[in-house]
Amino acid sequence: MSIDLNCDLGESFGRWSLGHDAEVMRSITSANVACGFHAGDPDVMRQTVRLARDSGVAVGAHPGFPDLVGFGRRNMNATPQEVEDFVLYQLGALYAIASAEGVKLQHVKAHGALYNMAIRDRPLSDAIARAVAAFDRSLIFFGLPGTELLKAAEAAGLPPAAEGFADRAYEPDGSLTPRSRPGAVIHDPAEVVRRVVRMARDGIVTATNGVDIPMRVRTICTHGDTPGSHELTRLLREGLEREGIAVRAVGSA
Amino acid sequence: MSIDLNCDLGESFGRWSLGHDAEVMRSITSANVACGFHAGDPDVMRQTVRLARDSGVAVGAHPGFPDLVGFGRRNMNATPQEVEDFVLYQLGALYAIASAEGVKLQHVKAHGALYNMAIRDRPLSDAIARAVAAFDRSLIFFGLPGTELLKAAEAAGLPPAAEGFADRAYEPDGSLTPRSRPGAVIHDPAEVVRRVVRMARDGIVTATNGVDIPMRVRTICTHGDTPGSHELTRLLREGLEREGIAVRAVGSA
Amino acid sequence: MSIDLNCDLGESFGRWSLGHDAEVMRSITSANVACGFHAGDPDVMRQTVRLARDSGVAVGAHPGFPDLVGFGRRNMNATPQEVEDFVLYQLGALYAIASAEGVKLQHVKAHGALYNMAIRDRPLSDAIARAVAAFDRSLIFFGLPGTELLKAAEAAGLPPAAEGFADRAYEPDGSLTPRSRPGAVIHDPAEVVRRVVRMARDGIVTATNGVDIPMRVRTICTHGDTPGSHELTRLLREGLEREGIAVRAVGSA
Amino acid sequence: MSIDLNCDLGESFGRWSLGHDAEVMRSITSANVACGFHAGDPDVMRQTVRLARDSGVAVGAHPGFPDLVGFGRRNMNATPQEVEDFVLYQLGALYAIASAEGVKLQHVKAHGALYNMAIRDRPLSDAIARAVAAFDRSLIFFGLPGTELLKAAEAAGLPPAAEGFADRAYEPDGSLTPRSRPGAVIHDPAEVVRRVVRMARDGIVTATNGVDIPMRVRTICTHGDTPGSHELTRLLREGLEREGIAVRAVGSA
């Protein structure tokens, strides 16, 4: 029994620092590295890859919309062809930097608005999956289970990894409770640990209506850019290991 | 006896078109493809790679400074580490797009101010060469002969390709006559053809003082973005072939 | 009886030229000048303002989404506050450059996706109008009649100018026929002139169902960036003047 | 007897925060607000102007090179015309946002590499001064005394304000000791206060060779973006006031 802990990292840019990458790297097993469109720059990417390598953390690409000032969080009406091309572009950019540091990419996870739009938009998901498949069919494709993202990955012949969210509430249909609703984010560390342990061990999570729903996941999304978030990630790892659940990268044997 | 003809291509961006890529592709053998920093965007890059492939033209990366509004033509005081990282980034981005189109990269040629600064700046040239060598040691490295660019390539173990300039005057020391001086650019097509034939066949060019100097080159830089330039490139190819000089990509067997 | 002819201009960027500004300036009376977010750069803006001034053409700001590679044509999910701030930013930038050239701004017209989204989105329209009103309440606000854009302008106390489209078909409800539908764009110059004359003189246009609908407008949008478009604009001006309709800037006495 | 304390502020960008603007605003009297080219975005600019207004701090424009990832700190080979135009652009952008918040601009201070290059480059300084003078001749122009920056301001008819540096060592000729040399930055708060008091009261500073040189200044540059820097600024203000030196904006009566 094992689970992967992933986190968005390398989100600094030029003079601006963001997140607690060094601390987070001690607890996670997969790093989603920003590729320069919504965050990250070539120097930051190299530092992040190096830090991941030295921390024994697997590296994945975290491509986003070309919207630096909006941090890739604003929906953009890009065509599937545009999305396919800029995902490929970002993927290659990170691949080159990772190669120079002796690191092989493990996975791909779309960022922010791209992820959220793709969940419900099959042509967009197909575009992302097509870019990844054209580049390297062994890259593991992260996504919310049951959504267009993972369906597209499977159709493209990519190994999918269903992703759970450590501190988010789930609707009865398995979707995430929108952040605008009260209770969407779970702040109690003990509660977060309990829920993740259940997802990891039993493939079950309790939805907002109190009913247990299936939530079989291979990786858990944690956060590192808000105050206290890397502390939560540390507690999460400890809690999982205490329960005898191995924490290891989704691509490790 | 053979020579390669190279040209900067894929310099459109978003809504903006530049150059006569389709026409130029009929005459050249190596395309230097802009990688998104000074020109080009992921969609333009894909179109350009596809066009090159379908035209039997070899593809190379043409990385530049991150200066879109200045088209990579303004000197920038970036550190060698910054340059190494953004060359690597651009190289990987083009590699991914080329791979998706079934195209292998043949060469690398620095663009604009990056090329011109590196010619005289060994740490900068080393940074570029280091990025290329870290990515793929088989990539052919273009540069003005006798300059820091090619010395850096050799030191990094990269196959160098000395580059001649079709329509530019040369100083007695083998450097290019600065564009600000009268006579720096040769406009007469017949004269351009004669000079390139001599460089290709005899490894000699006549400098501004009338003296013949050695100029042994494997590839000739032509232009496609000014009025009439692609016509000149066509005449150049015809002139070379008429003289029995094969025009083929520098990386072809 | 008079009408204004407006056109988007100053859409070049750095090394890239777009449009036939010099030719178009001879026929129009109001220039919508790009402000650097979707097109235009500070140098292009100055050249454009100077050209407008020397051609006797009134200058207006043409703010767009911060999406250079998408030319401001992609919908973006920016908040009203973000939109208000970046409209204000672009407005001030053009104001400064125009002032340095002795030119007073006459009007504001939102660009591309910003215009199209605002038409149906009152909070977005209010954000644009709020930015303009905060800057200068005498600026004339262009927009499709009957839409949220003009309602927002009126609510903000800005002088509105209803805008007709020279070469576009209209639906029975007064909206533009989407470009994706056949017949959305009218290519016959004589037909374009006839329709604009009727809008200018009678305040009427024939909708796609053959029924005449009211279309009272003070300015007509023409194009300058497609082949032949500036020629059409010239014919349009001649046609209007032949019918005794004065062509003059919307802000002229 | 009075002195102005200025500081670079509004250097956040999108998701990225930088500096301790709220704390610094309590101690300074003039804010140099980034205008979106090297830092700042329209929303950040508005927040910064509002904060300055509510803190009784005067607002000035802080235009820089268009180099976001380099934070405007890398020399760029822009032409004087390009510099003039992008200074004007940034100036207008901030003016519009300040106007919307009921704030009048007090001054202009070039940022980073633009400031440092202009100090020794008269055409560059003239370009900056020309942009400011074309916009508003009452704007106070900050610069290192005795340099091309202030000479250009005077030639352009702009009110100059000689600027001293709180924590920097001076060479015998009045230039700043390069940061690369030991002792270039003075870290002892008491020493910083003593030096600034002498500049403010006596117009004298001790150079690196131990000799007192004239350093008559109207404003003192402090920092807010490094750890402890806003604390130093607070101590500086207290130290000045303790010595009976009024701390007030350079443009106040």
Short mmCIF file of N, CA and C in Angstrom, two decimals, chain A residues 20-161:
data_model
loop_
_atom_site.label_atom_id
_atom_site.label_comp_id
_atom_site.label_asym_id
_atom_site.label_seq_id
_atom_site.Cartn_x
_atom_site.Cartn_y
_atom_site.Cartn_z
N HIS A 20 7.67 27.59 -0.44
CA HIS A 20 8.72 27.11 0.46
C HIS A 20 9.25 25.81 -0.10
N ASP A 21 9.82 25.92 -1.32
CA ASP A 21 10.19 24.71 -2.05
C ASP A 21 11.10 23.78 -1.27
N ALA A 22 12.10 24.35 -0.61
CA ALA A 22 13.06 23.50 0.09
C ALA A 22 12.38 22.69 1.19
N GLU A 23 11.50 23.34 1.93
CA GLU A 23 10.81 22.64 3.02
C GLU A 23 9.85 21.59 2.45
N VAL A 24 9.08 21.98 1.44
CA VAL A 24 8.09 21.07 0.87
C VAL A 24 8.76 19.82 0.30
N MET A 25 9.91 20.02 -0.33
CA MET A 25 10.61 18.90 -0.96
C MET A 25 10.92 17.78 0.04
N ARG A 26 11.01 18.14 1.33
CA ARG A 26 11.33 17.12 2.33
C ARG A 26 10.17 16.15 2.57
N SER A 27 8.96 16.58 2.19
CA SER A 27 7.78 15.76 2.51
C SER A 27 7.13 15.11 1.30
N ILE A 28 7.27 15.71 0.12
CA ILE A 28 6.56 15.19 -1.05
C ILE A 28 7.39 14.18 -1.82
N THR A 29 6.76 13.57 -2.82
CA THR A 29 7.49 12.60 -3.64
C THR A 29 7.45 12.96 -5.13
N SER A 30 6.55 13.88 -5.53
CA SER A 30 6.49 14.33 -6.93
C SER A 30 6.32 15.85 -6.98
N ALA A 31 7.20 16.51 -7.75
CA ALA A 31 7.13 17.97 -7.88
C ALA A 31 6.57 18.34 -9.24
N ASN A 32 5.53 19.16 -9.25
CA ASN A 32 4.97 19.69 -10.49
C ASN A 32 5.67 21.03 -10.76
N VAL A 33 6.56 21.05 -11.73
CA VAL A 33 7.44 22.21 -11.91
C VAL A 33 6.89 23.16 -12.99
N ALA A 34 6.65 24.41 -12.57
CA ALA A 34 6.16 25.43 -13.50
C ALA A 34 7.15 25.63 -14.64
N CYS A 35 6.64 25.89 -15.83
CA CYS A 35 7.46 25.86 -17.05
C CYS A 35 7.60 27.21 -17.75
N GLY A 36 7.37 28.31 -17.03
CA GLY A 36 7.66 29.61 -17.61
C GLY A 36 6.48 30.38 -18.19
N PHE A 37 5.32 29.74 -18.30
CA PHE A 37 4.19 30.47 -18.89
C PHE A 37 3.35 31.17 -17.82
N HIS A 38 3.08 30.47 -16.73
CA HIS A 38 2.30 31.12 -15.66
C HIS A 38 3.21 31.46 -14.48
N ALA A 39 4.37 30.82 -14.43
CA ALA A 39 5.34 31.03 -13.36
C ALA A 39 6.60 30.29 -13.77
N GLY A 40 7.68 30.52 -12.99
CA GLY A 40 8.95 29.89 -13.32
C GLY A 40 9.65 30.63 -14.43
N ASP A 41 10.97 30.59 -14.40
CA ASP A 41 11.77 31.08 -15.53
C ASP A 41 12.89 30.06 -15.69
N PRO A 42 13.67 30.12 -16.76
CA PRO A 42 14.68 29.08 -16.96
C PRO A 42 15.61 28.86 -15.77
N ASP A 43 16.01 29.93 -15.09
CA ASP A 43 16.90 29.75 -13.94
C ASP A 43 16.17 29.09 -12.77
N VAL A 44 14.94 29.56 -12.53
CA VAL A 44 14.14 28.97 -11.45
C VAL A 44 13.88 27.49 -11.74
N MET A 45 13.61 27.17 -13.01
CA MET A 45 13.35 25.78 -13.38
C MET A 45 14.56 24.91 -13.06
N ARG A 46 15.75 25.41 -13.39
CA ARG A 46 16.96 24.62 -13.12
C ARG A 46 17.14 24.43 -11.61
N GLN A 47 16.99 25.50 -10.84
CA GLN A 47 17.15 25.39 -9.39
C GLN A 47 16.16 24.38 -8.82
N THR A 48 14.94 24.41 -9.35
CA THR A 48 13.89 23.55 -8.81
C THR A 48 14.17 22.08 -9.14
N VAL A 49 14.59 21.83 -10.38
CA VAL A 49 14.91 20.47 -10.78
C VAL A 49 16.07 19.93 -9.94
N ARG A 50 17.05 20.77 -9.74
CA ARG A 50 18.22 20.36 -8.96
C ARG A 50 17.81 20.03 -7.50
N LEU A 51 16.99 20.89 -6.96
CA LEU A 51 16.51 20.69 -5.58
C LEU A 51 15.71 19.40 -5.48
N ALA A 52 14.86 19.14 -6.47
CA ALA A 52 14.06 17.91 -6.47
C ALA A 52 14.98 16.70 -6.55
N ARG A 53 15.91 16.75 -7.48
CA ARG A 53 16.85 15.63 -7.64
C ARG A 53 17.58 15.35 -6.33
N ASP A 54 18.10 16.42 -5.71
CA ASP A 54 18.88 16.23 -4.48
C ASP A 54 18.01 15.80 -3.31
N SER A 55 16.68 16.02 -3.44
CA SER A 55 15.76 15.62 -2.38
C SER A 55 15.13 14.27 -2.67
N GLY A 56 15.49 13.65 -3.81
CA GLY A 56 14.89 12.37 -4.17
C GLY A 56 13.44 12.48 -4.57
N VAL A 57 13.05 13.65 -5.07
CA VAL A 57 11.67 13.88 -5.47
C VAL A 57 11.56 13.78 -7.00
N ALA A 58 10.55 13.07 -7.51
CA ALA A 58 10.36 12.94 -8.95
C ALA A 58 9.88 14.26 -9.54
N VAL A 59 10.26 14.50 -10.81
CA VAL A 59 9.96 15.78 -11.45
C VAL A 59 8.93 15.59 -12.55
N GLY A 60 7.93 16.48 -12.56
CA GLY A 60 6.94 16.48 -13.64
C GLY A 60 6.75 17.89 -14.16
N ALA A 61 6.20 17.98 -15.38
CA ALA A 61 5.94 19.29 -15.97
C ALA A 61 4.57 19.79 -15.52
N HIS A 62 4.48 21.09 -15.34
CA HIS A 62 3.26 21.72 -14.85
C HIS A 62 2.91 22.87 -15.79
N PRO A 63 2.51 22.52 -17.02
CA PRO A 63 2.26 23.57 -18.01
C PRO A 63 0.98 24.34 -17.72
N GLY A 64 0.99 25.63 -18.04
CA GLY A 64 -0.17 26.48 -17.78
C GLY A 64 -0.44 27.41 -18.94
N PHE A 65 -1.47 28.20 -18.80
CA PHE A 65 -1.79 29.22 -19.81
C PHE A 65 -0.69 30.28 -19.85
N PRO A 66 -0.49 30.89 -21.02
CA PRO A 66 0.50 31.99 -21.11
C PRO A 66 -0.08 33.26 -20.49
N ASP A 67 -0.07 33.33 -19.17
CA ASP A 67 -0.72 34.44 -18.47
C ASP A 67 0.02 34.66 -17.16
N LEU A 68 1.16 35.34 -17.27
CA LEU A 68 2.05 35.50 -16.12
C LEU A 68 1.39 36.34 -15.03
N VAL A 69 0.80 37.47 -15.44
CA VAL A 69 0.25 38.37 -14.42
C VAL A 69 -0.97 37.73 -13.75
N GLY A 70 -1.64 36.82 -14.45
CA GLY A 70 -2.80 36.13 -13.88
C GLY A 70 -2.44 34.77 -13.29
N PHE A 71 -1.13 34.44 -13.31
CA PHE A 71 -0.63 33.19 -12.71
C PHE A 71 -1.33 31.97 -13.30
N GLY A 72 -1.78 32.08 -14.53
CA GLY A 72 -2.42 30.93 -15.17
C GLY A 72 -3.73 30.53 -14.55
N ARG A 73 -4.30 31.42 -13.76
CA ARG A 73 -5.54 31.09 -13.06
C ARG A 73 -6.78 31.63 -13.74
N ARG A 74 -6.62 32.38 -14.82
CA ARG A 74 -7.77 32.94 -15.52
C ARG A 74 -8.11 32.07 -16.72
N ASN A 75 -9.37 31.71 -16.85
CA ASN A 75 -9.78 30.98 -18.05
C ASN A 75 -9.41 31.79 -19.28
N MET A 76 -8.89 31.09 -20.29
CA MET A 76 -8.55 31.74 -21.56
C MET A 76 -9.13 30.90 -22.68
N ASN A 77 -9.63 31.57 -23.67
CA ASN A 77 -10.31 30.88 -24.75
C ASN A 77 -9.32 30.48 -25.86
N ALA A 78 -8.33 29.69 -25.49
CA ALA A 78 -7.36 29.24 -26.49
C ALA A 78 -7.93 28.04 -27.24
N THR A 79 -7.56 27.89 -28.49
CA THR A 79 -8.03 26.74 -29.27
C THR A 79 -7.27 25.48 -28.84
N PRO A 80 -7.86 24.31 -29.09
CA PRO A 80 -7.14 23.07 -28.78
C PRO A 80 -5.76 23.03 -29.44
N GLN A 81 -5.66 23.51 -30.67
CA GLN A 81 -4.36 23.50 -31.34
C GLN A 81 -3.35 24.38 -30.61
N GLU A 82 -3.80 25.56 -30.20
CA GLU A 82 -2.92 26.45 -29.43
C GLU A 82 -2.47 25.77 -28.13
N VAL A 83 -3.43 25.14 -27.45
CA VAL A 83 -3.11 24.48 -26.18
C VAL A 83 -2.13 23.34 -26.42
N GLU A 84 -2.39 22.53 -27.43
CA GLU A 84 -1.48 21.42 -27.73
C GLU A 84 -0.06 21.94 -27.95
N ASP A 85 0.04 23.04 -28.69
CA ASP A 85 1.37 23.56 -29.01
C ASP A 85 2.05 24.17 -27.81
N PHE A 86 1.31 24.89 -26.99
CA PHE A 86 2.05 25.48 -25.87
C PHE A 86 2.31 24.50 -24.73
N VAL A 87 1.54 23.43 -24.66
CA VAL A 87 1.89 22.38 -23.71
C VAL A 87 3.18 21.69 -24.17
N LEU A 88 3.25 21.40 -25.45
CA LEU A 88 4.43 20.76 -26.01
C LEU A 88 5.67 21.64 -25.79
N TYR A 89 5.51 22.90 -26.04
CA TYR A 89 6.60 23.87 -25.87
C TYR A 89 7.14 23.84 -24.42
N GLN A 90 6.22 23.92 -23.46
CA GLN A 90 6.62 23.95 -22.05
C GLN A 90 7.24 22.61 -21.62
N LEU A 91 6.67 21.54 -22.14
CA LEU A 91 7.16 20.20 -21.83
C LEU A 91 8.61 20.05 -22.29
N GLY A 92 8.87 20.49 -23.51
CA GLY A 92 10.22 20.39 -24.06
C GLY A 92 11.19 21.26 -23.30
N ALA A 93 10.75 22.46 -22.93
CA ALA A 93 11.62 23.37 -22.20
C ALA A 93 12.07 22.76 -20.88
N LEU A 94 11.13 22.17 -20.15
CA LEU A 94 11.50 21.56 -18.87
C LEU A 94 12.33 20.30 -19.09
N TYR A 95 11.98 19.55 -20.13
CA TYR A 95 12.74 18.34 -20.45
C TYR A 95 14.22 18.66 -20.64
N ALA A 96 14.50 19.73 -21.39
CA ALA A 96 15.89 20.09 -21.68
C ALA A 96 16.63 20.45 -20.40
N ILE A 97 15.99 21.24 -19.56
CA ILE A 97 16.63 21.67 -18.32
C ILE A 97 16.81 20.48 -17.38
N ALA A 98 15.81 19.62 -17.32
CA ALA A 98 15.92 18.43 -16.46
C ALA A 98 17.02 17.51 -16.97
N SER A 99 17.10 17.33 -18.30
CA SER A 99 18.15 16.47 -18.87
C SER A 99 19.52 16.99 -18.49
N ALA A 100 19.70 18.32 -18.57
CA ALA A 100 21.00 18.90 -18.24
C ALA A 100 21.38 18.63 -16.78
N GLU A 101 20.37 18.39 -15.95
CA GLU A 101 20.63 18.08 -14.55
C GLU A 101 20.54 16.58 -14.27
N GLY A 102 20.47 15.80 -15.35
CA GLY A 102 20.46 14.34 -15.19
C GLY A 102 19.15 13.79 -14.66
N VAL A 103 18.08 14.51 -14.88
CA VAL A 103 16.77 14.11 -14.35
C VAL A 103 15.82 13.75 -15.48
N LYS A 104 15.12 12.64 -15.33
CA LYS A 104 14.13 12.21 -16.31
C LYS A 104 12.75 12.65 -15.81
N LEU A 105 11.93 13.16 -16.71
CA LEU A 105 10.58 13.57 -16.29
C LEU A 105 9.71 12.35 -15.98
N GLN A 106 8.93 12.47 -14.94
CA GLN A 106 8.05 11.37 -14.54
C GLN A 106 6.61 11.58 -14.99
N HIS A 107 6.14 12.83 -14.92
CA HIS A 107 4.70 13.06 -15.11
C HIS A 107 4.40 14.44 -15.66
N VAL A 108 3.12 14.64 -15.95
CA VAL A 108 2.63 15.94 -16.40
C VAL A 108 1.33 16.23 -15.66
N LYS A 109 1.23 17.46 -15.19
CA LYS A 109 -0.03 17.89 -14.57
C LYS A 109 -0.34 19.29 -15.05
N ALA A 110 -1.48 19.46 -15.66
CA ALA A 110 -1.88 20.79 -16.13
C ALA A 110 -2.09 21.71 -14.93
N HIS A 111 -1.85 23.00 -15.15
CA HIS A 111 -1.93 23.97 -14.05
C HIS A 111 -3.20 24.82 -14.08
N GLY A 112 -3.67 25.12 -12.91
CA GLY A 112 -4.68 26.17 -12.71
C GLY A 112 -5.88 26.11 -13.62
N ALA A 113 -6.10 27.21 -14.34
CA ALA A 113 -7.29 27.30 -15.19
C ALA A 113 -7.26 26.26 -16.30
N LEU A 114 -6.08 25.90 -16.76
CA LEU A 114 -5.99 24.88 -17.81
C LEU A 114 -6.51 23.54 -17.28
N TYR A 115 -6.12 23.18 -16.08
CA TYR A 115 -6.59 21.95 -15.43
C TYR A 115 -8.10 22.02 -15.22
N ASN A 116 -8.54 23.12 -14.66
CA ASN A 116 -9.96 23.24 -14.32
C ASN A 116 -10.86 23.28 -15.54
N MET A 117 -10.42 23.93 -16.61
CA MET A 117 -11.23 23.93 -17.83
C MET A 117 -11.23 22.55 -18.48
N ALA A 118 -10.05 21.91 -18.48
CA ALA A 118 -9.91 20.63 -19.18
C ALA A 118 -10.75 19.53 -18.54
N ILE A 119 -10.94 19.63 -17.23
CA ILE A 119 -11.74 18.63 -16.52
C ILE A 119 -13.09 18.37 -17.20
N ARG A 120 -13.68 19.46 -17.70
CA ARG A 120 -15.01 19.36 -18.31
C ARG A 120 -14.98 19.49 -19.83
N ASP A 121 -13.81 19.66 -20.41
CA ASP A 121 -13.72 20.00 -21.83
C ASP A 121 -12.86 18.95 -22.53
N ARG A 122 -13.51 18.03 -23.20
CA ARG A 122 -12.78 16.92 -23.79
C ARG A 122 -11.80 17.36 -24.89
N PRO A 123 -12.21 18.26 -25.80
CA PRO A 123 -11.23 18.69 -26.81
C PRO A 123 -9.98 19.32 -26.19
N LEU A 124 -10.16 20.05 -25.10
CA LEU A 124 -9.02 20.66 -24.42
C LEU A 124 -8.16 19.56 -23.78
N SER A 125 -8.82 18.62 -23.12
CA SER A 125 -8.08 17.50 -22.51
C SER A 125 -7.36 16.69 -23.58
N ASP A 126 -8.03 16.47 -24.68
CA ASP A 126 -7.40 15.73 -25.78
C ASP A 126 -6.16 16.48 -26.28
N ALA A 127 -6.26 17.78 -26.36
CA ALA A 127 -5.12 18.58 -26.83
C ALA A 127 -3.92 18.42 -25.91
N ILE A 128 -4.18 18.47 -24.61
CA ILE A 128 -3.09 18.30 -23.64
C ILE A 128 -2.49 16.89 -23.76
N ALA A 129 -3.39 15.91 -23.80
CA ALA A 129 -2.92 14.52 -23.87
C ALA A 129 -2.16 14.25 -25.17
N ARG A 130 -2.62 14.85 -26.25
CA ARG A 130 -1.96 14.67 -27.55
C ARG A 130 -0.53 15.23 -27.50
N ALA A 131 -0.38 16.39 -26.88
CA ALA A 131 0.95 16.98 -26.76
C ALA A 131 1.87 16.05 -25.96
N VAL A 132 1.37 15.53 -24.86
CA VAL A 132 2.19 14.67 -24.01
C VAL A 132 2.53 13.38 -24.74
N ALA A 133 1.52 12.77 -25.38
CA ALA A 133 1.74 11.50 -26.08
C ALA A 133 2.72 11.67 -27.23
N ALA A 134 2.66 12.81 -27.90
CA ALA A 134 3.59 13.05 -29.02
C ALA A 134 5.01 13.17 -28.52
N PHE A 135 5.15 13.58 -27.28
CA PHE A 135 6.49 13.80 -26.74
C PHE A 135 7.07 12.54 -26.11
N ASP A 136 6.30 11.92 -25.23
CA ASP A 136 6.81 10.75 -24.51
C ASP A 136 5.64 9.99 -23.89
N ARG A 137 5.35 8.80 -24.44
CA ARG A 137 4.18 8.03 -23.99
C ARG A 137 4.35 7.40 -22.62
N SER A 138 5.53 7.56 -22.03
CA SER A 138 5.70 6.97 -20.70
C SER A 138 5.41 7.97 -19.59
N LEU A 139 5.14 9.21 -19.96
CA LEU A 139 4.86 10.22 -18.94
C LEU A 139 3.49 9.95 -18.30
N ILE A 140 3.47 9.95 -16.99
CA ILE A 140 2.23 9.70 -16.24
C ILE A 140 1.40 10.98 -16.22
N PHE A 141 0.11 10.83 -16.49
CA PHE A 141 -0.75 11.99 -16.67
C PHE A 141 -1.66 12.14 -15.45
N PHE A 142 -1.50 13.22 -14.70
CA PHE A 142 -2.27 13.43 -13.47
C PHE A 142 -3.63 14.07 -13.80
N GLY A 143 -4.65 13.68 -13.03
CA GLY A 143 -5.95 14.34 -13.22
C GLY A 143 -6.98 13.85 -12.23
N LEU A 144 -8.01 14.65 -12.07
CA LEU A 144 -9.13 14.30 -11.19
C LEU A 144 -9.82 13.07 -11.77
N PRO A 145 -10.05 12.03 -10.96
CA PRO A 145 -10.66 10.81 -11.50
C PRO A 145 -12.07 11.06 -12.03
N GLY A 146 -12.42 10.34 -13.08
CA GLY A 146 -13.76 10.43 -13.64
C GLY A 146 -13.96 11.62 -14.55
N THR A 147 -12.90 12.41 -14.79
CA THR A 147 -13.08 13.61 -15.61
C THR A 147 -12.51 13.41 -17.01
N GLU A 148 -12.79 14.39 -17.84
CA GLU A 148 -12.32 14.34 -19.22
C GLU A 148 -10.80 14.26 -19.30
N LEU A 149 -10.13 14.85 -18.30
CA LEU A 149 -8.66 14.83 -18.30
C LEU A 149 -8.14 13.39 -18.35
N LEU A 150 -8.65 12.56 -17.44
CA LEU A 150 -8.14 11.19 -17.39
C LEU A 150 -8.66 10.34 -18.55
N LYS A 151 -9.88 10.64 -19.00
CA LYS A 151 -10.39 9.91 -20.17
C LYS A 151 -9.51 10.20 -21.39
N ALA A 152 -9.12 11.45 -21.53
CA ALA A 152 -8.27 11.82 -22.66
C ALA A 152 -6.91 11.13 -22.56
N ALA A 153 -6.37 11.06 -21.35
CA ALA A 153 -5.08 10.39 -21.15
C ALA A 153 -5.17 8.93 -21.57
N GLU A 154 -6.23 8.28 -21.13
CA GLU A 154 -6.39 6.86 -21.47
C GLU A 154 -6.55 6.68 -22.98
N ALA A 155 -7.34 7.54 -23.59
CA ALA A 155 -7.55 7.43 -25.04
C ALA A 155 -6.23 7.65 -25.80
N ALA A 156 -5.36 8.46 -25.22
CA ALA A 156 -4.09 8.75 -25.88
C ALA A 156 -3.01 7.71 -25.54
N GLY A 157 -3.38 6.75 -24.72
CA GLY A 157 -2.43 5.69 -24.38
C GLY A 157 -1.41 6.10 -23.32
N LEU A 158 -1.74 7.13 -22.57
CA LEU A 158 -0.83 7.59 -21.52
C LEU A 158 -1.20 6.92 -20.19
N PRO A 159 -0.21 6.58 -19.37
CA PRO A 159 -0.53 6.04 -18.05
C PRO A 159 -1.17 7.12 -17.18
N PRO A 160 -2.41 6.91 -16.74
CA PRO A 160 -3.07 7.93 -15.93
C PRO A 160 -2.76 7.76 -14.45
N ALA A 161 -2.83 8.86 -13.73
CA ALA A 161 -2.76 8.77 -12.26
C ALA A 161 -3.88 9.62 -11.69
#
